[in-house]
Amino acid sequence: KGLLAVYENGKLIGKITEVKKTFSHLLLVNDPNFNLSVFVGEFGSGLLKGNLTGAKILYIEEDEAIKKGDRIWVRAGPSSFPIEVGKVKNIRKGTNQLFCDITVELASEGAFFDKVFILK
């Protein structure tokens, strides 16, 4: 439970939420119940939250210098390689908002996959 799943080109598609004797449940990254701490660009970090049209990143303040097109990524473990999640699609900040409203273009958007790999 909690392990990340990627498809054959190494892009994130979800995480394991439940493990049974003969199968496991995979929660896809665009599911409204999906959330995961991610890195944005070189120095930013936030919480990726899925939604049916893609995903959003929550809890990034305006002064963190996030730009449109910045890559969004995660590591499965301390010694693992970066896993691509997507890139920043749009950034919006309202006048009375503490955090930016960041929409994400998921790397797995529109992808069809035959194989799923679970990263330990």
mmCIF file of C-alpha atoms in Angstrom:
data_model
loop_
_atom_site.group_PDB
_atom_site.id
_atom_site.type_symbol
_atom_site.label_atom_id
_atom_site.label_comp_id
_atom_site.label_asym_id
_atom_site.label_seq_id
_atom_site.Cartn_x
_atom_site.Cartn_y
_atom_site.Cartn_z
ATOM 1 C CA LYS A 1 0.000 0.000 0.000
ATOM 2 C CA GLY A 2 1.282 3.459 -0.937
ATOM 3 C CA LEU A 3 3.673 2.284 -3.669
ATOM 4 C CA LEU A 4 3.727 4.316 -6.889
ATOM 5 C CA ALA A 5 2.767 2.900 -10.280
ATOM 6 C CA VAL A 6 4.255 3.950 -13.614
ATOM 7 C CA TYR A 7 3.676 2.723 -17.143
ATOM 8 C CA GLU A 8 6.374 1.513 -19.521
ATOM 9 C CA ASN A 9 7.874 4.930 -20.283
ATOM 10 C CA GLY A 10 8.327 5.704 -16.568
ATOM 11 C CA LYS A 11 5.563 8.295 -16.188
ATOM 12 C CA LEU A 12 3.403 8.268 -13.047
ATOM 13 C CA ILE A 13 -0.102 6.840 -13.405
ATOM 14 C CA GLY A 14 -1.124 6.369 -9.774
ATOM 15 C CA LYS A 15 -0.491 4.640 -6.466
ATOM 16 C CA ILE A 16 -1.597 1.454 -4.740
ATOM 17 C CA THR A 17 -4.347 2.137 -2.200
ATOM 18 C CA GLU A 18 -5.352 -1.356 -1.141
ATOM 19 C CA VAL A 19 -3.679 -4.766 -1.297
ATOM 20 C CA LYS A 20 -5.665 -8.001 -1.368
ATOM 21 C CA LYS A 21 -4.489 -11.587 -1.554
ATOM 22 C CA THR A 22 -4.644 -11.870 -5.358
ATOM 23 C CA PHE A 23 -4.925 -8.249 -6.562
ATOM 24 C CA SER A 24 -4.395 -4.613 -5.607
ATOM 25 C CA HIS A 25 -6.359 -1.402 -6.122
ATOM 26 C CA LEU A 26 -4.642 1.314 -8.164
ATOM 27 C CA LEU A 27 -5.809 4.907 -7.686
ATOM 28 C CA LEU A 28 -5.112 6.881 -10.871
ATOM 29 C CA VAL A 29 -3.411 10.263 -10.685
ATOM 30 C CA ASN A 30 -6.466 12.054 -12.140
ATOM 31 C CA ASP A 31 -8.868 10.593 -9.553
ATOM 32 C CA PRO A 32 -10.341 13.261 -7.210
ATOM 33 C CA ASN A 33 -9.215 11.155 -4.215
ATOM 34 C CA PHE A 34 -5.573 11.074 -5.382
ATOM 35 C CA ASN A 35 -2.982 13.212 -3.569
ATOM 36 C CA LEU A 36 0.794 13.105 -3.408
ATOM 37 C CA SER A 37 3.617 15.403 -2.302
ATOM 38 C CA VAL A 38 5.552 16.492 -5.393
ATOM 39 C CA PHE A 39 8.423 18.714 -6.440
ATOM 40 C CA VAL A 40 7.830 21.572 -8.878
ATOM 41 C CA GLY A 41 10.687 22.924 -10.961
ATOM 42 C CA GLU A 42 14.013 22.975 -9.157
ATOM 43 C CA PHE A 43 13.078 24.116 -5.653
ATOM 44 C CA GLY A 44 9.293 24.197 -5.202
ATOM 45 C CA SER A 45 7.093 21.582 -3.610
ATOM 46 C CA GLY A 46 3.387 21.161 -3.064
ATOM 47 C CA LEU A 47 0.527 18.699 -2.875
ATOM 48 C CA LEU A 48 -0.690 17.212 -6.151
ATOM 49 C CA LYS A 49 -4.466 16.682 -6.040
ATOM 50 C CA GLY A 50 -6.194 14.769 -8.829
ATOM 51 C CA ASN A 51 -9.401 15.840 -10.520
ATOM 52 C CA LEU A 52 -11.310 14.465 -13.487
ATOM 53 C CA THR A 53 -9.780 16.998 -15.886
ATOM 54 C CA GLY A 54 -6.167 16.394 -14.776
ATOM 55 C CA ALA A 55 -4.707 17.634 -11.507
ATOM 56 C CA LYS A 56 -3.897 20.707 -9.450
ATOM 57 C CA ILE A 57 -1.078 21.598 -7.110
ATOM 58 C CA LEU A 58 -2.079 23.004 -3.745
ATOM 59 C CA TYR A 59 -0.169 25.019 -1.149
ATOM 60 C CA ILE A 60 2.378 26.843 -3.293
ATOM 61 C CA GLU A 61 2.848 30.491 -2.434
ATOM 62 C CA GLU A 62 3.364 33.170 -5.065
ATOM 63 C CA ASP A 63 6.969 33.901 -4.077
ATOM 64 C CA GLU A 64 8.180 30.341 -4.855
ATOM 65 C CA ALA A 65 8.981 31.398 -8.470
ATOM 66 C CA ILE A 66 7.026 28.626 -10.181
ATOM 67 C CA LYS A 67 6.657 29.142 -13.933
ATOM 68 C CA LYS A 68 4.396 27.742 -16.613
ATOM 69 C CA GLY A 69 6.084 24.695 -18.138
ATOM 70 C CA ASP A 70 8.061 23.765 -14.987
ATOM 71 C CA ARG A 71 8.325 20.015 -14.582
ATOM 72 C CA ILE A 72 6.490 18.241 -11.780
ATOM 73 C CA TRP A 73 8.166 15.160 -10.398
ATOM 74 C CA VAL A 74 8.467 12.811 -7.455
ATOM 75 C CA ARG A 75 10.904 10.221 -6.112
ATOM 76 C CA ALA A 76 9.699 6.750 -5.120
ATOM 77 C CA GLY A 77 12.461 6.391 -2.519
ATOM 78 C CA PRO A 78 15.576 8.164 -1.263
ATOM 79 C CA SER A 79 17.897 6.559 -3.814
ATOM 80 C CA SER A 80 15.526 6.292 -6.781
ATOM 81 C CA PHE A 81 15.428 8.265 -9.999
ATOM 82 C CA PRO A 82 12.904 11.112 -10.525
ATOM 83 C CA ILE A 83 9.484 10.056 -11.819
ATOM 84 C CA GLU A 84 7.812 12.477 -14.194
ATOM 85 C CA VAL A 85 4.316 13.530 -13.148
ATOM 86 C CA GLY A 86 3.715 16.331 -15.656
ATOM 87 C CA LYS A 87 4.282 20.042 -16.057
ATOM 88 C CA VAL A 88 2.731 23.302 -14.896
ATOM 89 C CA LYS A 89 -0.064 24.171 -17.308
ATOM 90 C CA ASN A 90 -1.350 27.397 -15.768
ATOM 91 C CA ILE A 91 -0.736 29.571 -12.691
ATOM 92 C CA ARG A 92 -3.321 31.934 -11.253
ATOM 93 C CA LYS A 93 -3.284 34.002 -8.074
ATOM 94 C CA GLY A 94 -6.364 35.832 -6.840
ATOM 95 C CA THR A 95 -6.042 39.041 -4.867
ATOM 96 C CA ASN A 96 -7.321 37.511 -1.625
ATOM 97 C CA GLN A 97 -5.661 34.103 -1.996
ATOM 98 C CA LEU A 98 -2.706 32.974 0.072
ATOM 99 C CA PHE A 99 -1.729 30.194 -2.394
ATOM 100 C CA CYS A 100 -1.506 30.028 -6.177
ATOM 101 C CA ASP A 101 -4.037 28.053 -8.212
ATOM 102 C CA ILE A 102 -1.832 25.781 -10.334
ATOM 103 C CA THR A 103 -3.247 23.440 -12.965
ATOM 104 C CA VAL A 104 -1.172 20.503 -14.143
ATOM 105 C CA GLU A 105 -0.781 18.844 -17.512
ATOM 106 C CA LEU A 106 -0.269 15.223 -16.523
ATOM 107 C CA ALA A 107 2.380 13.202 -18.345
ATOM 108 C CA SER A 108 -0.062 10.287 -18.433
ATOM 109 C CA GLU A 109 -2.941 12.301 -19.956
ATOM 110 C CA GLY A 110 -4.550 10.386 -22.788
ATOM 111 C CA ALA A 111 -2.093 7.532 -22.398
ATOM 112 C CA PHE A 112 -3.023 3.943 -23.038
ATOM 113 C CA PHE A 113 -0.841 1.357 -21.388
ATOM 114 C CA ASP A 114 -0.504 -2.393 -21.533
ATOM 115 C CA LYS A 115 1.887 -2.787 -18.617
ATOM 116 C CA VAL A 116 1.951 -1.178 -15.195
ATOM 117 C CA PHE A 117 5.061 -1.248 -13.017
ATOM 118 C CA ILE A 118 4.916 -0.886 -9.241
ATOM 119 C CA LEU A 119 7.981 0.823 -7.745
ATOM 120 C CA LYS A 120 9.302 -0.436 -4.455
#
